[in-house]
Amino acid sequence: MTINNLDAVLSNEMEAYSHPWSKGIFLDCLQSGYHCNVLYTQEKAVGHSVLMTVVDEAHLLNITIAPCFQGQGLGCYLLDVLIEHAKHLNATTMFLEVRESNHTAIALYQRAGFNEVGIRKNYYPLAKGRENAVLMALPLTSGG
């Protein structure tokens, strides 16, 4: 991800979420040196991700597939790429938060080996109120 493809990223982000990340958030992630990916198919940006690593932990901050490309295995592919990248950076655990109501994403993460390790109360905004986040973790060591 670069500033040059940020418009495509923002377009997918706004299409996918009721409360999308802003351009400023993505710029902050780029400037902070986070691992920011854009997934292309046939020269079209169809997904993106942001992964932060600190010492031996990787934190998946954002993973998005454009709605019209969901259900084709692209989210699974992108998640696998991110897991391998985290391993390459010697992370021992990968964490993420997901909306409690996002059963499709939770199932994807469980298939990849993530387990629920906690709940963050009122983490995500809703049109009216807040929604809990499920905190999930994946051990990346050879024993996990």
mmCIF file of N, CA and C in Angstrom:
data_model
loop_
_atom_site.group_PDB
_atom_site.id
_atom_site.type_symbol
_atom_site.label_atom_id
_atom_site.label_comp_id
_atom_site.label_asym_id
_atom_site.label_seq_id
_atom_site.Cartn_x
_atom_site.Cartn_y
_atom_site.Cartn_z
ATOM 1 N N MET A 1 0.849 -1.174 0.000
ATOM 2 C CA MET A 1 0.000 0.000 0.000
ATOM 3 C C MET A 1 0.895 1.239 0.000
ATOM 4 N N THR A 2 0.523 2.165 -0.849
ATOM 5 C CA THR A 2 1.226 3.445 -0.902
ATOM 6 C C THR A 2 0.175 4.547 -0.998
ATOM 7 N N ILE A 3 0.638 5.763 -0.924
ATOM 8 C CA ILE A 3 -0.289 6.890 -1.087
ATOM 9 C C ILE A 3 -0.934 6.853 -2.472
ATOM 10 N N ASN A 4 -0.250 6.237 -3.451
ATOM 11 C CA ASN A 4 -0.757 6.187 -4.820
ATOM 12 C C ASN A 4 -1.980 5.295 -4.981
ATOM 13 N N ASN A 5 -2.116 4.253 -4.150
ATOM 14 C CA ASN A 5 -3.290 3.390 -4.290
ATOM 15 C C ASN A 5 -4.270 3.556 -3.125
ATOM 16 N N LEU A 6 -4.090 4.601 -2.353
ATOM 17 C CA LEU A 6 -4.937 4.838 -1.189
ATOM 18 C C LEU A 6 -6.394 5.122 -1.564
ATOM 19 N N ASP A 7 -6.630 5.749 -2.705
ATOM 20 C CA ASP A 7 -8.016 6.009 -3.119
ATOM 21 C C ASP A 7 -8.773 4.702 -3.346
ATOM 22 N N ALA A 8 -8.128 3.721 -3.972
ATOM 23 C CA ALA A 8 -8.765 2.416 -4.186
ATOM 24 C C ALA A 8 -9.012 1.714 -2.854
ATOM 25 N N VAL A 9 -8.047 1.815 -1.942
ATOM 26 C CA VAL A 9 -8.198 1.227 -0.609
ATOM 27 C C VAL A 9 -9.387 1.863 0.104
ATOM 28 N N LEU A 10 -9.454 3.184 0.080
ATOM 29 C CA LEU A 10 -10.552 3.894 0.743
ATOM 30 C C LEU A 10 -11.902 3.542 0.129
ATOM 31 N N SER A 11 -11.946 3.377 -1.171
ATOM 32 C CA SER A 11 -13.188 2.997 -1.842
ATOM 33 C C SER A 11 -13.671 1.637 -1.343
ATOM 34 N N ASN A 12 -12.766 0.662 -1.283
ATOM 35 C CA ASN A 12 -13.129 -0.666 -0.781
ATOM 36 C C ASN A 12 -13.528 -0.606 0.689
ATOM 37 N N GLU A 13 -12.800 0.169 1.460
ATOM 38 C CA GLU A 13 -13.070 0.309 2.895
ATOM 39 C C GLU A 13 -14.472 0.884 3.128
ATOM 40 N N MET A 14 -14.820 1.927 2.380
ATOM 41 C CA MET A 14 -16.132 2.563 2.556
ATOM 42 C C MET A 14 -17.266 1.652 2.098
ATOM 43 N N GLU A 15 -16.987 0.857 1.076
ATOM 44 C CA GLU A 15 -17.995 -0.069 0.574
ATOM 45 C C GLU A 15 -18.219 -1.226 1.553
ATOM 46 N N ALA A 16 -17.176 -1.613 2.273
ATOM 47 C CA ALA A 16 -17.240 -2.807 3.120
ATOM 48 C C ALA A 16 -17.773 -2.543 4.526
ATOM 49 N N TYR A 17 -17.618 -1.329 5.039
ATOM 50 C CA TYR A 17 -17.901 -1.087 6.457
ATOM 51 C C TYR A 17 -18.833 0.101 6.682
ATOM 52 N N SER A 18 -19.648 -0.016 7.719
ATOM 53 C CA SER A 18 -20.510 1.100 8.117
ATOM 54 C C SER A 18 -19.699 2.209 8.784
ATOM 55 N N HIS A 19 -18.575 1.851 9.396
ATOM 56 C CA HIS A 19 -17.689 2.818 10.053
ATOM 57 C C HIS A 19 -16.257 2.586 9.544
ATOM 58 N N PRO A 20 -15.989 3.005 8.293
ATOM 59 C CA PRO A 20 -14.678 2.728 7.691
ATOM 60 C C PRO A 20 -13.561 3.560 8.306
ATOM 61 N N TRP A 21 -12.341 3.046 8.122
ATOM 62 C CA TRP A 21 -11.164 3.827 8.500
ATOM 63 C C TRP A 21 -11.088 5.058 7.602
ATOM 64 N N SER A 22 -10.521 6.118 8.134
ATOM 65 C CA SER A 22 -10.329 7.352 7.368
ATOM 66 C C SER A 22 -8.990 7.310 6.621
ATOM 67 N N LYS A 23 -8.853 8.221 5.687
ATOM 68 C CA LYS A 23 -7.578 8.367 4.975
ATOM 69 C C LYS A 23 -6.457 8.650 5.970
ATOM 70 N N GLY A 24 -6.736 9.469 6.973
ATOM 71 C CA GLY A 24 -5.733 9.801 7.980
ATOM 72 C C GLY A 24 -5.233 8.586 8.745
ATOM 73 N N ILE A 25 -6.126 7.662 9.047
ATOM 74 C CA ILE A 25 -5.704 6.442 9.757
ATOM 75 C C ILE A 25 -4.753 5.639 8.880
ATOM 76 N N PHE A 26 -5.108 5.471 7.607
ATOM 77 C CA PHE A 26 -4.223 4.725 6.704
ATOM 78 C C PHE A 26 -2.878 5.430 6.540
ATOM 79 N N LEU A 27 -2.906 6.752 6.418
ATOM 80 C CA LEU A 27 -1.647 7.501 6.303
ATOM 81 C C LEU A 27 -0.790 7.320 7.550
ATOM 82 N N ASP A 28 -1.411 7.359 8.722
ATOM 83 C CA ASP A 28 -0.668 7.125 9.968
ATOM 84 C C ASP A 28 -0.028 5.742 9.979
ATOM 85 N N CYS A 29 -0.770 4.737 9.513
ATOM 86 C CA CYS A 29 -0.233 3.372 9.467
ATOM 87 C C CYS A 29 0.961 3.284 8.517
ATOM 88 N N LEU A 30 0.848 3.925 7.359
ATOM 89 C CA LEU A 30 1.960 3.935 6.409
ATOM 90 C C LEU A 30 3.176 4.636 7.005
ATOM 91 N N GLN A 31 2.956 5.787 7.614
ATOM 92 C CA GLN A 31 4.063 6.555 8.190
ATOM 93 C C GLN A 31 4.689 5.853 9.389
ATOM 94 N N SER A 32 3.910 5.028 10.086
ATOM 95 C CA SER A 32 4.426 4.305 11.253
ATOM 96 C C SER A 32 5.201 3.053 10.863
ATOM 97 N N GLY A 33 5.188 2.727 9.572
ATOM 98 C CA GLY A 33 5.935 1.567 9.110
ATOM 99 C C GLY A 33 5.212 0.247 9.289
ATOM 100 N N TYR A 34 3.895 0.287 9.471
ATOM 101 C CA TYR A 34 3.138 -0.952 9.572
ATOM 102 C C TYR A 34 3.164 -1.663 8.219
ATOM 103 N N HIS A 35 2.940 -2.961 8.253
ATOM 104 C CA HIS A 35 2.913 -3.761 7.032
ATOM 105 C C HIS A 35 1.533 -3.573 6.389
ATOM 106 N N CYS A 36 1.475 -2.762 5.340
ATOM 107 C CA CYS A 36 0.219 -2.420 4.676
ATOM 108 C C CYS A 36 0.217 -3.038 3.281
ATOM 109 N N ASN A 37 -0.753 -3.898 3.023
ATOM 110 C CA ASN A 37 -0.853 -4.621 1.757
ATOM 111 C C ASN A 37 -2.074 -4.185 0.969
ATOM 112 N N VAL A 38 -1.980 -4.301 -0.343
ATOM 113 C CA VAL A 38 -3.144 -4.205 -1.211
ATOM 114 C C VAL A 38 -3.156 -5.468 -2.055
ATOM 115 N N LEU A 39 -4.303 -6.117 -2.109
ATOM 116 C CA LEU A 39 -4.474 -7.331 -2.898
ATOM 117 C C LEU A 39 -5.118 -6.949 -4.226
ATOM 118 N N TYR A 40 -4.466 -7.351 -5.307
ATOM 119 C CA TYR A 40 -4.959 -7.052 -6.651
ATOM 120 C C TYR A 40 -5.373 -8.333 -7.345
ATOM 121 N N THR A 41 -6.414 -8.234 -8.156
ATOM 122 C CA THR A 41 -6.762 -9.291 -9.088
ATOM 123 C C THR A 41 -7.119 -8.600 -10.400
ATOM 124 N N GLN A 42 -6.516 -9.040 -11.470
ATOM 125 C CA GLN A 42 -6.704 -8.434 -12.789
ATOM 126 C C GLN A 42 -6.562 -6.909 -12.717
ATOM 127 N N GLU A 43 -5.490 -6.466 -12.052
ATOM 128 C CA GLU A 43 -5.111 -5.054 -11.935
ATOM 129 C C GLU A 43 -6.115 -4.197 -11.165
ATOM 130 N N LYS A 44 -7.033 -4.843 -10.434
ATOM 131 C CA LYS A 44 -7.997 -4.106 -9.617
ATOM 132 C C LYS A 44 -7.712 -4.382 -8.146
ATOM 133 N N ALA A 45 -7.676 -3.316 -7.344
ATOM 134 C CA ALA A 45 -7.502 -3.475 -5.896
ATOM 135 C C ALA A 45 -8.793 -4.060 -5.333
ATOM 136 N N VAL A 46 -8.706 -5.276 -4.793
ATOM 137 C CA VAL A 46 -9.901 -5.963 -4.290
ATOM 138 C C VAL A 46 -9.861 -6.173 -2.781
ATOM 139 N N GLY A 47 -8.729 -5.868 -2.167
ATOM 140 C CA GLY A 47 -8.620 -6.038 -0.722
ATOM 141 C C GLY A 47 -7.388 -5.345 -0.193
ATOM 142 N N HIS A 48 -7.334 -5.249 1.137
ATOM 143 C CA HIS A 48 -6.174 -4.626 1.773
ATOM 144 C C HIS A 48 -6.071 -5.100 3.212
ATOM 145 N N SER A 49 -4.907 -4.855 3.786
ATOM 146 C CA SER A 49 -4.683 -5.247 5.178
ATOM 147 C C SER A 49 -3.637 -4.340 5.809
ATOM 148 N N VAL A 50 -3.690 -4.291 7.142
ATOM 149 C CA VAL A 50 -2.696 -3.560 7.925
ATOM 150 C C VAL A 50 -2.300 -4.453 9.089
ATOM 151 N N LEU A 51 -1.006 -4.724 9.190
ATOM 152 C CA LEU A 51 -0.458 -5.576 10.243
ATOM 153 C C LEU A 51 0.612 -4.796 10.994
ATOM 154 N N MET A 52 0.483 -4.762 12.305
ATOM 155 C CA MET A 52 1.462 -4.094 13.160
ATOM 156 C C MET A 52 2.208 -5.172 13.944
ATOM 157 N N THR A 53 3.523 -5.030 14.035
ATOM 158 C CA THR A 53 4.293 -5.952 14.869
ATOM 159 C C THR A 53 5.030 -5.160 15.940
ATOM 160 N N VAL A 54 5.014 -5.715 17.147
ATOM 161 C CA VAL A 54 5.724 -5.144 18.284
ATOM 162 C C VAL A 54 6.404 -6.303 19.002
ATOM 163 N N VAL A 55 7.715 -6.254 19.050
ATOM 164 C CA VAL A 55 8.547 -7.302 19.654
ATOM 165 C C VAL A 55 8.150 -8.643 19.046
ATOM 166 N N ASP A 56 7.508 -9.535 19.802
ATOM 167 C CA ASP A 56 7.179 -10.860 19.273
ATOM 168 C C ASP A 56 5.679 -11.033 19.034
ATOM 169 N N GLU A 57 4.935 -9.925 18.952
ATOM 170 C CA GLU A 57 3.503 -9.999 18.701
ATOM 171 C C GLU A 57 3.152 -9.300 17.394
ATOM 172 N N ALA A 58 2.231 -9.912 16.671
ATOM 173 C CA ALA A 58 1.671 -9.297 15.468
ATOM 174 C C ALA A 58 0.208 -8.989 15.757
ATOM 175 N N HIS A 59 -0.235 -7.824 15.328
ATOM 176 C CA HIS A 59 -1.626 -7.429 15.546
ATOM 177 C C HIS A 59 -2.237 -7.064 14.199
ATOM 178 N N LEU A 60 -3.233 -7.838 13.788
ATOM 179 C CA LEU A 60 -3.931 -7.564 12.539
ATOM 180 C C LEU A 60 -4.937 -6.445 12.794
ATOM 181 N N LEU A 61 -4.639 -5.270 12.293
ATOM 182 C CA LEU A 61 -5.467 -4.097 12.551
ATOM 183 C C LEU A 61 -6.614 -3.957 11.559
ATOM 184 N N ASN A 62 -6.412 -4.437 10.332
ATOM 185 C CA ASN A 62 -7.434 -4.288 9.306
ATOM 186 C C ASN A 62 -7.210 -5.353 8.248
ATOM 187 N N ILE A 63 -8.281 -6.022 7.871
ATOM 188 C CA ILE A 63 -8.265 -6.905 6.705
ATOM 189 C C ILE A 63 -9.623 -6.744 6.034
ATOM 190 N N THR A 64 -9.593 -6.386 4.770
ATOM 191 C CA THR A 64 -10.820 -6.054 4.052
ATOM 192 C C THR A 64 -10.764 -6.631 2.648
ATOM 193 N N ILE A 65 -11.865 -7.237 2.240
ATOM 194 C CA ILE A 65 -12.064 -7.638 0.849
ATOM 195 C C ILE A 65 -13.290 -6.877 0.357
ATOM 196 N N ALA A 66 -13.189 -6.276 -0.816
ATOM 197 C CA ALA A 66 -14.329 -5.548 -1.383
ATOM 198 C C ALA A 66 -15.540 -6.477 -1.423
ATOM 199 N N PRO A 67 -16.711 -5.987 -1.041
ATOM 200 C CA PRO A 67 -17.889 -6.852 -0.954
ATOM 201 C C PRO A 67 -18.168 -7.685 -2.203
ATOM 202 N N CYS A 68 -17.978 -7.128 -3.390
ATOM 203 C CA CYS A 68 -18.273 -7.890 -4.611
ATOM 204 C C CYS A 68 -17.261 -9.005 -4.873
ATOM 205 N N PHE A 69 -16.163 -9.047 -4.114
ATOM 206 C CA PHE A 69 -15.164 -10.103 -4.267
ATOM 207 C C PHE A 69 -15.138 -11.052 -3.072
ATOM 208 N N GLN A 70 -16.018 -10.833 -2.108
ATOM 209 C CA GLN A 70 -16.066 -11.720 -0.947
ATOM 210 C C GLN A 70 -16.643 -13.074 -1.344
ATOM 211 N N GLY A 71 -16.300 -14.099 -0.574
ATOM 212 C CA GLY A 71 -16.806 -15.442 -0.837
ATOM 213 C C GLY A 71 -16.031 -16.195 -1.902
ATOM 214 N N GLN A 72 -14.874 -15.670 -2.313
ATOM 215 C CA GLN A 72 -14.070 -16.302 -3.358
ATOM 216 C C GLN A 72 -12.735 -16.824 -2.834
ATOM 217 N N GLY A 73 -12.556 -16.810 -1.517
ATOM 218 C CA GLY A 73 -11.312 -17.295 -0.928
ATOM 219 C C GLY A 73 -10.222 -16.248 -0.815
ATOM 220 N N LEU A 74 -10.499 -15.015 -1.207
ATOM 221 C CA LEU A 74 -9.470 -13.974 -1.172
ATOM 222 C C LEU A 74 -9.119 -13.566 0.253
ATOM 223 N N GLY A 75 -10.102 -13.529 1.133
ATOM 224 C CA GLY A 75 -9.833 -13.218 2.536
ATOM 225 C C GLY A 75 -8.957 -14.270 3.174
ATOM 226 N N CYS A 76 -9.237 -15.529 2.873
ATOM 227 C CA CYS A 76 -8.420 -16.639 3.376
ATOM 228 C C CYS A 76 -6.994 -16.532 2.848
ATOM 229 N N TYR A 77 -6.867 -16.235 1.568
ATOM 230 C CA TYR A 77 -5.548 -16.080 0.964
ATOM 231 C C TYR A 77 -4.768 -14.947 1.626
ATOM 232 N N LEU A 78 -5.410 -13.789 1.766
ATOM 233 C CA LEU A 78 -4.733 -12.636 2.356
ATOM 234 C C LEU A 78 -4.354 -12.919 3.807
ATOM 235 N N LEU A 79 -5.233 -13.571 4.552
ATOM 236 C CA LEU A 79 -4.923 -13.920 5.938
ATOM 237 C C LEU A 79 -3.727 -14.862 6.003
ATOM 238 N N ASP A 80 -3.675 -15.847 5.115
ATOM 239 C CA ASP A 80 -2.527 -16.767 5.081
ATOM 240 C C ASP A 80 -1.224 -16.020 4.802
ATOM 241 N N VAL A 81 -1.261 -15.075 3.876
ATOM 242 C CA VAL A 81 -0.071 -14.268 3.568
ATOM 243 C C VAL A 81 0.378 -13.497 4.806
ATOM 244 N N LEU A 82 -0.571 -12.922 5.526
ATOM 245 C CA LEU A 82 -0.246 -12.147 6.726
ATOM 246 C C LEU A 82 0.322 -13.026 7.833
ATOM 247 N N ILE A 83 -0.226 -14.211 7.999
ATOM 248 C CA ILE A 83 0.287 -15.143 9.013
ATOM 249 C C ILE A 83 1.728 -15.514 8.687
ATOM 250 N N GLU A 84 1.997 -15.817 7.428
ATOM 251 C CA GLU A 84 3.367 -16.169 7.035
ATOM 252 C C GLU A 84 4.311 -14.989 7.230
ATOM 253 N N HIS A 85 3.839 -13.789 6.931
ATOM 254 C CA HIS A 85 4.676 -12.604 7.129
ATOM 255 C C HIS A 85 4.989 -12.413 8.611
ATOM 256 N N ALA A 86 3.997 -12.594 9.464
ATOM 257 C CA ALA A 86 4.213 -12.462 10.912
ATOM 258 C C ALA A 86 5.229 -13.492 11.399
ATOM 259 N N LYS A 87 5.142 -14.705 10.885
ATOM 260 C CA LYS A 87 6.126 -15.742 11.250
ATOM 261 C C LYS A 87 7.523 -15.329 10.804
ATOM 262 N N HIS A 88 7.612 -14.787 9.592
ATOM 263 C CA HIS A 88 8.897 -14.332 9.047
ATOM 264 C C HIS A 88 9.519 -13.249 9.927
ATOM 265 N N LEU A 89 8.669 -12.458 10.578
ATOM 266 C CA LEU A 89 9.141 -11.402 11.476
ATOM 267 C C LEU A 89 9.376 -11.917 12.897
ATOM 268 N N ASN A 90 9.314 -13.237 13.057
ATOM 269 C CA ASN A 90 9.542 -13.908 14.348
ATOM 270 C C ASN A 90 8.495 -13.589 15.402
ATOM 271 N N ALA A 91 7.285 -13.251 14.976
ATOM 272 C CA ALA A 91 6.185 -13.088 15.929
ATOM 273 C C ALA A 91 5.803 -14.469 16.451
ATOM 274 N N THR A 92 5.474 -14.540 17.722
ATOM 275 C CA THR A 92 5.058 -15.816 18.317
ATOM 276 C C THR A 92 3.547 -15.912 18.459
ATOM 277 N N THR A 93 2.863 -14.772 18.413
ATOM 278 C CA THR A 93 1.404 -14.750 18.516
ATOM 279 C C THR A 93 0.865 -13.644 17.623
ATOM 280 N N MET A 94 -0.272 -13.931 17.008
ATOM 281 C CA MET A 94 -0.958 -12.933 16.191
ATOM 282 C C MET A 94 -2.317 -12.666 16.829
ATOM 283 N N PHE A 95 -2.652 -11.392 17.007
ATOM 284 C CA PHE A 95 -3.910 -10.989 17.627
ATOM 285 C C PHE A 95 -4.769 -10.214 16.638
ATOM 286 N N LEU A 96 -6.070 -10.206 16.884
ATOM 287 C CA LEU A 96 -6.998 -9.384 16.118
ATOM 288 C C LEU A 96 -8.263 -9.168 16.935
ATOM 289 N N GLU A 97 -8.999 -8.131 16.576
ATOM 290 C CA GLU A 97 -10.338 -7.907 17.089
ATOM 291 C C GLU A 97 -11.301 -7.996 15.917
ATOM 292 N N VAL A 98 -12.484 -8.538 16.195
ATOM 293 C CA VAL A 98 -13.513 -8.664 15.168
ATOM 294 C C VAL A 98 -14.863 -8.363 15.810
ATOM 295 N N ARG A 99 -15.726 -7.716 15.037
ATOM 296 C CA ARG A 99 -17.067 -7.431 15.558
ATOM 297 C C ARG A 99 -17.746 -8.738 15.965
ATOM 298 N N GLU A 100 -18.386 -8.700 17.113
ATOM 299 C CA GLU A 100 -19.102 -9.855 17.639
ATOM 300 C C GLU A 100 -20.152 -10.376 16.646
ATOM 301 N N SER A 101 -20.732 -9.486 15.842
ATOM 302 C CA SER A 101 -21.771 -9.865 14.882
ATOM 303 C C SER A 101 -21.211 -10.369 13.549
ATOM 304 N N ASN A 102 -19.898 -10.297 13.348
ATOM 305 C CA ASN A 102 -19.299 -10.677 12.065
ATOM 306 C C ASN A 102 -18.963 -12.168 12.075
ATOM 307 N N HIS A 103 -20.012 -12.978 11.982
ATOM 308 C CA HIS A 103 -19.856 -14.428 12.086
ATOM 309 C C HIS A 103 -19.029 -15.014 10.942
ATOM 310 N N THR A 104 -19.124 -14.422 9.763
ATOM 311 C CA THR A 104 -18.340 -14.908 8.621
ATOM 312 C C THR A 104 -16.849 -14.744 8.888
ATOM 313 N N ALA A 105 -16.447 -13.577 9.373
ATOM 314 C CA ALA A 105 -15.029 -13.341 9.672
ATOM 315 C C ALA A 105 -14.562 -14.209 10.833
ATOM 316 N N ILE A 106 -15.389 -14.351 11.860
ATOM 317 C CA ILE A 106 -15.014 -15.196 13.001
ATOM 318 C C ILE A 106 -14.763 -16.621 12.533
ATOM 319 N N ALA A 107 -15.627 -17.134 11.659
ATOM 320 C CA ALA A 107 -15.439 -18.491 11.126
ATOM 321 C C ALA A 107 -14.143 -18.588 10.323
ATOM 322 N N LEU A 108 -13.829 -17.568 9.524
ATOM 323 C CA LEU A 108 -12.571 -17.541 8.768
ATOM 324 C C LEU A 108 -11.383 -17.618 9.717
ATOM 325 N N TYR A 109 -11.403 -16.811 10.761
ATOM 326 C CA TYR A 109 -10.292 -16.793 11.712
ATOM 327 C C TYR A 109 -10.185 -18.120 12.463
ATOM 328 N N GLN A 110 -11.306 -18.717 12.820
ATOM 329 C CA GLN A 110 -11.269 -20.012 13.503
ATOM 330 C C GLN A 110 -10.693 -21.090 12.589
ATOM 331 N N ARG A 111 -11.070 -21.076 11.316
ATOM 332 C CA ARG A 111 -10.509 -22.050 10.366
ATOM 333 C C ARG A 111 -8.999 -21.890 10.238
ATOM 334 N N ALA A 112 -8.505 -20.663 10.404
ATOM 335 C CA ALA A 112 -7.059 -20.405 10.326
ATOM 336 C C ALA A 112 -6.345 -20.762 11.627
ATOM 337 N N GLY A 113 -7.103 -21.119 12.667
ATOM 338 C CA GLY A 113 -6.495 -21.534 13.926
ATOM 339 C C GLY A 113 -6.590 -20.534 15.059
ATOM 340 N N PHE A 114 -7.232 -19.391 14.821
ATOM 341 C CA PHE A 114 -7.410 -18.401 15.886
ATOM 342 C C PHE A 114 -8.411 -18.913 16.917
ATOM 343 N N ASN A 115 -8.182 -18.537 18.169
ATOM 344 C CA ASN A 115 -9.089 -18.860 19.263
ATOM 345 C C ASN A 115 -9.516 -17.580 19.954
ATOM 346 N N GLU A 116 -10.740 -17.590 20.490
ATOM 347 C CA GLU A 116 -11.219 -16.445 21.258
ATOM 348 C C GLU A 116 -10.481 -16.392 22.585
ATOM 349 N N VAL A 117 -9.934 -15.224 22.906
ATOM 350 C CA VAL A 117 -9.204 -15.067 24.171
ATOM 351 C C VAL A 117 -9.799 -13.968 25.048
ATOM 352 N N GLY A 118 -10.816 -13.278 24.551
ATOM 353 C CA GLY A 118 -11.437 -12.243 25.368
ATOM 354 C C GLY A 118 -12.469 -11.454 24.593
ATOM 355 N N ILE A 119 -13.111 -10.559 25.317
ATOM 356 C CA ILE A 119 -14.106 -9.653 24.741
ATOM 357 C C ILE A 119 -13.706 -8.229 25.115
ATOM 358 N N ARG A 120 -13.762 -7.332 24.150
ATOM 359 C CA ARG A 120 -13.564 -5.910 24.431
ATOM 360 C C ARG A 120 -14.958 -5.267 24.365
ATOM 361 N N LYS A 121 -15.448 -4.884 25.510
ATOM 362 C CA LYS A 121 -16.804 -4.333 25.623
ATOM 363 C C LYS A 121 -16.912 -2.988 24.897
ATOM 364 N N ASN A 122 -17.992 -2.848 24.143
ATOM 365 C CA ASN A 122 -18.324 -1.573 23.477
ATOM 366 C C ASN A 122 -17.176 -1.023 22.633
ATOM 367 N N TYR A 123 -16.480 -1.893 21.943
ATOM 368 C CA TYR A 123 -15.271 -1.531 21.199
ATOM 369 C C TYR A 123 -15.590 -0.817 19.881
ATOM 370 N N TYR A 124 -16.594 -1.322 19.160
ATOM 371 C CA TYR A 124 -16.900 -0.798 17.825
ATOM 372 C C TYR A 124 -18.131 0.106 17.851
ATOM 373 N N PRO A 125 -18.115 1.179 17.053
ATOM 374 C CA PRO A 125 -19.312 2.028 16.961
ATOM 375 C C PRO A 125 -20.382 1.369 16.089
ATOM 376 N N LEU A 126 -21.620 1.646 16.427
ATOM 377 C CA LEU A 126 -22.779 1.268 15.621
ATOM 378 C C LEU A 126 -23.538 2.547 15.273
ATOM 379 N N ALA A 127 -24.508 2.440 14.405
ATOM 380 C CA ALA A 127 -25.338 3.605 14.095
ATOM 381 C C ALA A 127 -25.969 4.146 15.376
ATOM 382 N N LYS A 128 -26.381 3.238 16.243
ATOM 383 C CA LYS A 128 -26.926 3.616 17.551
ATOM 384 C C LYS A 128 -26.257 2.737 18.593
ATOM 385 N N GLY A 129 -25.309 3.290 19.306
ATOM 386 C CA GLY A 129 -24.658 2.541 20.376
ATOM 387 C C GLY A 129 -23.299 1.994 19.985
ATOM 388 N N ARG A 130 -22.933 0.909 20.637
ATOM 389 C CA ARG A 130 -21.617 0.293 20.456
ATOM 390 C C ARG A 130 -21.790 -1.224 20.379
ATOM 391 N N GLU A 131 -20.757 -1.894 19.863
ATOM 392 C CA GLU A 131 -20.757 -3.354 19.744
ATOM 393 C C GLU A 131 -19.465 -3.901 20.332
ATOM 394 N N ASN A 132 -19.565 -5.062 20.963
ATOM 395 C CA ASN A 132 -18.387 -5.719 21.521
ATOM 396 C C ASN A 132 -17.492 -6.247 20.410
ATOM 397 N N ALA A 133 -16.209 -6.351 20.724
ATOM 398 C CA ALA A 133 -15.239 -7.007 19.846
ATOM 399 C C ALA A 133 -14.840 -8.325 20.481
ATOM 400 N N VAL A 134 -14.671 -9.327 19.651
ATOM 401 C CA VAL A 134 -14.097 -10.591 20.089
ATOM 402 C C VAL A 134 -12.596 -10.483 19.849
ATOM 403 N N LEU A 135 -11.812 -10.676 20.891
ATOM 404 C CA LEU A 135 -10.355 -10.679 20.782
ATOM 405 C C LEU A 135 -9.927 -12.109 20.496
ATOM 406 N N MET A 136 -9.164 -12.290 19.425
ATOM 407 C CA MET A 136 -8.726 -13.624 19.019
ATOM 408 C C MET A 136 -7.211 -13.650 18.916
ATOM 409 N N ALA A 137 -6.646 -14.840 19.129
ATOM 410 C CA ALA A 137 -5.194 -15.010 19.072
ATOM 411 C C ALA A 137 -4.858 -16.300 18.344
ATOM 412 N N LEU A 138 -3.728 -16.267 17.659
ATOM 413 C CA LEU A 138 -3.195 -17.429 16.954
ATOM 414 C C LEU A 138 -1.748 -17.623 17.369
ATOM 415 N N PRO A 139 -1.419 -18.768 17.995
ATOM 416 C CA PRO A 139 -0.007 -19.039 18.280
ATOM 417 C C PRO A 139 0.733 -19.299 16.965
ATOM 418 N N LEU A 140 1.894 -18.695 16.806
ATOM 419 C CA LEU A 140 2.659 -18.841 15.564
ATOM 420 C C LEU A 140 3.899 -19.704 15.735
ATOM 421 N N THR A 141 4.132 -20.187 16.934
ATOM 422 C CA THR A 141 5.299 -21.028 17.181
ATOM 423 C C THR A 141 5.036 -22.423 16.646
ATOM 424 N N SER A 142 6.092 -23.214 16.509
ATOM 425 C CA SER A 142 5.961 -24.559 15.944
ATOM 426 C C SER A 142 5.042 -25.448 16.767
ATOM 427 N N GLY A 143 4.891 -25.159 18.044
ATOM 428 C CA GLY A 143 4.001 -25.942 18.888
ATOM 429 C C GLY A 143 2.548 -25.558 18.731
ATOM 430 N N GLY A 144 2.243 -24.449 17.992
ATOM 431 C CA GLY A 144 0.872 -23.951 17.909
ATOM 432 C C GLY A 144 0.312 -24.020 16.602
#
